[in-house]
Coordinates of C-alpha atoms in Angstrom, one line a residue:
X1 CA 12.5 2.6 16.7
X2 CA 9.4 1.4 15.2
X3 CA 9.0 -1.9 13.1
X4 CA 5.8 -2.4 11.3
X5 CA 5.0 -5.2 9.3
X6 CA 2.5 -5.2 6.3
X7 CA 1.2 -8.1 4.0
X8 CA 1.5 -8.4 0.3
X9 CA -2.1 -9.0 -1.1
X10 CA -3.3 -11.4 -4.0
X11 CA -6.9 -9.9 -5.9
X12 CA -8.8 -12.7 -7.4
X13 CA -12.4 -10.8 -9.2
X14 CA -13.2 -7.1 -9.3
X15 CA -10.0 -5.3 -10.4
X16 CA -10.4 -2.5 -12.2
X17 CA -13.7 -1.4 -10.6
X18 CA -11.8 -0.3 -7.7
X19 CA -10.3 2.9 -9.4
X20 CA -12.2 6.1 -8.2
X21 CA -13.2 7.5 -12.2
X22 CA -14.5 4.3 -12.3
X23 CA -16.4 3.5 -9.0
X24 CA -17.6 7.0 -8.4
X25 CA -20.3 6.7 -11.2
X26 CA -20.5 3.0 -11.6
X27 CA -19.8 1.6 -7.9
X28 CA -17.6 -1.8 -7.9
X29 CA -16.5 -4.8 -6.2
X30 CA -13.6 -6.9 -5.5
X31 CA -12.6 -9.8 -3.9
X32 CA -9.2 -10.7 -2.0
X33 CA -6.9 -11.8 0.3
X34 CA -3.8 -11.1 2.1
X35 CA -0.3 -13.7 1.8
X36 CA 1.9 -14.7 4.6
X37 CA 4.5 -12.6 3.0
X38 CA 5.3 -9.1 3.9
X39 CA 6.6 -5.6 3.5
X40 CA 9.1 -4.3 6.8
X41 CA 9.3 -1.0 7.3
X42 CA 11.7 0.7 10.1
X43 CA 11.5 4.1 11.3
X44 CA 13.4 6.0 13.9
X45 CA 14.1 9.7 14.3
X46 CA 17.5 10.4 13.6
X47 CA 19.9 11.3 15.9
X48 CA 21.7 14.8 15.6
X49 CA 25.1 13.6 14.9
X50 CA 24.6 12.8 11.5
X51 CA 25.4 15.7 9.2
X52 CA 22.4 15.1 6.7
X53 CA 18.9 14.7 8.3
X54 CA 17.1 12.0 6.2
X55 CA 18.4 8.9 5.7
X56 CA 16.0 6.0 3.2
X57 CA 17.1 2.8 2.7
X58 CA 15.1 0.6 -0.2
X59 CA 16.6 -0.2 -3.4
X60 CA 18.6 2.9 -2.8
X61 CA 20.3 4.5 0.1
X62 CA 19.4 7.8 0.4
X63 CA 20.5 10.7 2.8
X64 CA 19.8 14.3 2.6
X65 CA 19.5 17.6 4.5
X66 CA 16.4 19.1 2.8
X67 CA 13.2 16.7 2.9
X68 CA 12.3 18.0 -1.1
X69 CA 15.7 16.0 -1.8
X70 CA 14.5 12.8 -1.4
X71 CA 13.9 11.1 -4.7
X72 CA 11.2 8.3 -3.5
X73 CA 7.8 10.4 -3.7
X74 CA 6.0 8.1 -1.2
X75 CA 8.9 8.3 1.6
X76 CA 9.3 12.6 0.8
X77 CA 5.0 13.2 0.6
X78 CA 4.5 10.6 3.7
X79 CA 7.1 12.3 5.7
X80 CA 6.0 15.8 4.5
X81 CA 2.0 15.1 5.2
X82 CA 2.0 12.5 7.7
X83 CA 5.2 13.2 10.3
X84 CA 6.1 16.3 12.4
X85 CA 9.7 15.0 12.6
X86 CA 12.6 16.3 10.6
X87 CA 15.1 14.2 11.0
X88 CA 14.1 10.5 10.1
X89 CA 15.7 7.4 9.4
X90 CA 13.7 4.4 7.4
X91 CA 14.6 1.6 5.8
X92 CA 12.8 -1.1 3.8
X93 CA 13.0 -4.7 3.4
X94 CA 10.5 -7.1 1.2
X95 CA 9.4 -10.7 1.6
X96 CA 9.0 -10.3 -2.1
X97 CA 10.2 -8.2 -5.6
X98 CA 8.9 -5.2 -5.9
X99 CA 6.6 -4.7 -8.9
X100 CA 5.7 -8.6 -8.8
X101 CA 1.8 -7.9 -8.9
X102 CA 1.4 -8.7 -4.9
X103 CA 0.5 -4.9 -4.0
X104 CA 3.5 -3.8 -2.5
X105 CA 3.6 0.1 -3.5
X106 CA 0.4 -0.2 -1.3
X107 CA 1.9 -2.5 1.4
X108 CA 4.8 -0.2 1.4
X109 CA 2.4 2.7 1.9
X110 CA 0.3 1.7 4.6
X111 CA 3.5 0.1 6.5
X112 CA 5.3 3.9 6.1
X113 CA 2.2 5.4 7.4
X114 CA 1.6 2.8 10.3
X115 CA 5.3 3.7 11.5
X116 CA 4.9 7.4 11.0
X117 CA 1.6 8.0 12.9
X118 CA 2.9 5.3 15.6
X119 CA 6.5 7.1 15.9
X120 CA 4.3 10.5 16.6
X121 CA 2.2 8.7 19.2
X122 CA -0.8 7.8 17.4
X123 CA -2.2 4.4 17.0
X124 CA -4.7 4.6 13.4
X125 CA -7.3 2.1 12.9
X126 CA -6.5 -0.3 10.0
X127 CA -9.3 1.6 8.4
X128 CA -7.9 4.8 8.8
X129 CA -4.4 3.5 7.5
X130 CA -6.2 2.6 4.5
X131 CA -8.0 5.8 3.9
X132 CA -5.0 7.9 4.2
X133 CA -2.8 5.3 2.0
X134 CA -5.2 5.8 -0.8
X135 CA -4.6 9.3 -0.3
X136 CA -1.1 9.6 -0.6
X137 CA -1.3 7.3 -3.6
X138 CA -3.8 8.7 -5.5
X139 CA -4.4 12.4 -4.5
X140 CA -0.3 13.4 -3.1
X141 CA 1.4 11.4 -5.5
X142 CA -0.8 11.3 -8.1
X143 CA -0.2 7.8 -9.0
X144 CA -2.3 5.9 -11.2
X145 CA -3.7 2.8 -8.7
X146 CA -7.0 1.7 -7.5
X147 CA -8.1 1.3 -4.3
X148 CA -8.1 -2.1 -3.4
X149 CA -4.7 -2.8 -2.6
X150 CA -4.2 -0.4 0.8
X151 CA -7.4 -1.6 2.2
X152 CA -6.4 -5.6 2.1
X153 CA -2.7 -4.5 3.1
X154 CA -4.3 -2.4 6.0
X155 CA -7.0 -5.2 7.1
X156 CA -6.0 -8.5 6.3
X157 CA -7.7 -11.3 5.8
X158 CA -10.2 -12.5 3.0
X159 CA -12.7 -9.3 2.1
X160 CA -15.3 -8.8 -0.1
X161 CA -14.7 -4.7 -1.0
X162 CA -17.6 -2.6 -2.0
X163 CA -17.0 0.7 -3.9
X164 CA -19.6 3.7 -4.0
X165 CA -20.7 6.9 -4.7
X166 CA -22.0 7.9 -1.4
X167 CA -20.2 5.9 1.0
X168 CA -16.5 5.4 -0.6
X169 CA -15.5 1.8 0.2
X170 CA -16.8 -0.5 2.4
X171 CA -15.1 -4.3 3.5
X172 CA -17.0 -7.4 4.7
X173 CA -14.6 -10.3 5.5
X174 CA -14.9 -13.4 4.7
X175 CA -14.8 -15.8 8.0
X176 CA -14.0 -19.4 7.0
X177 CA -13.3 -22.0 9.2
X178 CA -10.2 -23.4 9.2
X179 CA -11.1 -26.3 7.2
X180 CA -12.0 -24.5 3.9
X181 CA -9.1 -22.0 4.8
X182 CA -6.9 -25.2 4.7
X183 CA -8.4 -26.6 1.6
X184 CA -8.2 -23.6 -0.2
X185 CA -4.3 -23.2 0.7
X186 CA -3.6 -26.9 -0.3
X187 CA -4.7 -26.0 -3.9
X188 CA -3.1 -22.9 -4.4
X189 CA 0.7 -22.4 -5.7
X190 CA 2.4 -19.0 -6.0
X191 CA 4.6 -18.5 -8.5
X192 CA 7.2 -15.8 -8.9
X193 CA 7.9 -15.7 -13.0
X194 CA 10.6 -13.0 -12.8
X195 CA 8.9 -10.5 -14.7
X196 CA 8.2 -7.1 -12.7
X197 CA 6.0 -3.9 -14.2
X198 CA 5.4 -0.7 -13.1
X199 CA 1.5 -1.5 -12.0
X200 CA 0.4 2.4 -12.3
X201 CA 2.0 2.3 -16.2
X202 CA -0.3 -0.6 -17.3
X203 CA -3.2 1.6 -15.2
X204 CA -3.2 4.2 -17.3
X205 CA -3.9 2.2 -20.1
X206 CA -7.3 1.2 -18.0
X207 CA -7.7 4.6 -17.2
X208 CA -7.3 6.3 -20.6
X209 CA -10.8 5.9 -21.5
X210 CA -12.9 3.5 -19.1
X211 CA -16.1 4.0 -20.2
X212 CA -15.2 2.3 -23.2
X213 CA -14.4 -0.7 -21.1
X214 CA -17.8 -0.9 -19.1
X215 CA -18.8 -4.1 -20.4
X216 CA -16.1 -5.8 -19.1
X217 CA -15.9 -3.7 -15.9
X218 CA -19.4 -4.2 -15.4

C-alpha cells in the first residue's frame, strides 16, 4: 500500500494570471505558500477476491467492475492515463473541507498521481507531479483551474511562480530564515467560515472574457 501525503496551499498576489488563456499571451505571477494541513491519499492494488475491481473511498464509497463507472473524473482519468493496474483500491482523507479555498482538487491531484506513478515503480520529481497534475486538470478533465495550485501542492514551501509563453511555468522559492518564517506565522490566523464553492464554477466567470479584465490582471 502506498500512503502519500500532500499539502493544502494558501495564494496571497497573482491569482488569476496563472490560468493558461491568460498567461500564454500576457505571462503572470503569483505568490504562495503551502499550510501544515494536508490531503491523504491511499492506494493499493486490489486483491482478486473482491467481485468488483475498483474500489474509491472520498465523500462517497465507490466500487465498480468497469473503470468508465467510476463517477469522480479525477480518480477514473488518473487511473485511466497514469496507472497500468486494473484493479485498485484508494481512499481519501482531508485535514480540511473540500471546496474551502485551500487548493485541494489540486492537492488531491498531485497526491493520486504521487501514489499511482509510485505504486507502478516510479519515483516523479515534484516538478513532474506538477506538470502532469495540471494536465489531468485542465487538458483530461477539462476543468476550469489555473495553474498555480498543483505546483505549490507538488513543491512546498513559499514560491514565487512565473508564467510564460516560451517556457510554461517556472518556481523560485522563497528561503527565509526561521525568524521571519516565525514572525510571519505569529501574525497569521486561518479561518474556516463554513462556506465551500465549487472553485472551477467561479473560474469560468474569470474565464468568460479575460481580456476584458487585463487591467486588473495586469
Amino acid at each position: 500500500m502506498i500512503i502519500t501525503r500532500t499539502p493544502y496551499r494558501i495564494g496571497l498576489f497573482g491569482g488569476g494570471t496563472d490560468f493558461p488563456i491568460w498567461y500564454k499571451e500576457n505571462g503572470g505571477e503569483v505568490l504562495s505558500f503551502s499550510i501544515d494541513k494536508y490531503c491523504y491519499l491511499s492506494c493499493r492494488v486490489l486483491p482478486p477476491f473482491f467481485d468488483f475491481n475498483f474500489r474509491m473511498v472520498y465523500s462517497k464509497v465507490e466500487t465498480c467492475i468497469k473503470l468508465d463507472e467510476i463517477l469522480h473524473p479525477a480518480l477514473r482519468e488518473g487511473i485511466r492515463h497514469f496507472s497500468t493496474h486494473r484493479r485498485l483500491e484508494v481512499q481519501h482523507h482531508g485535514d480540511l473541507p473540500a471546496r474551502s479555498g485551500v487548493g485541494s482538487s489540486s492537492a488531491f491531484a498531485v497526491g493520486l498521481l504521487n501514489a499511482l506513478s509510485t505504486l507502478e515503480g516510479i519515483r516523479k520529481p515534484q516538478l513532474q507531479l506538477a506538470s502532469d497534475a495540471i494536465r489531468l486538470e485542465q487538458d483530461i478533465i477539462g476543468e476550469v483551474v489555473g495553474s498555480q495550485d498543483q505546483i505549490a501542492c507538488s513543491i512546498g514551501g513559499i514560491n514565487h511562480i512565473k508564467f510564460g509563453q516560451v517556457r510554461e511555468w517556472i518556481a523560485h522559492p522563497f528561503l527565509l530564515d526561521l525568524n521571519r518564517v516565525m514572525e510571519i506565522e505569529d501574525r497569521a490566523f486561518l479561518v474556516f467560515t463554513g462556506i465551500t464553492r465549487n472553485s472551477s464554477e467561479i473560474s469560468k466567470g474569470l474565464v468568460n472574457g479575460i481580456e476584458s479584465k487585463s487591467s486588473i490582471l495586469n
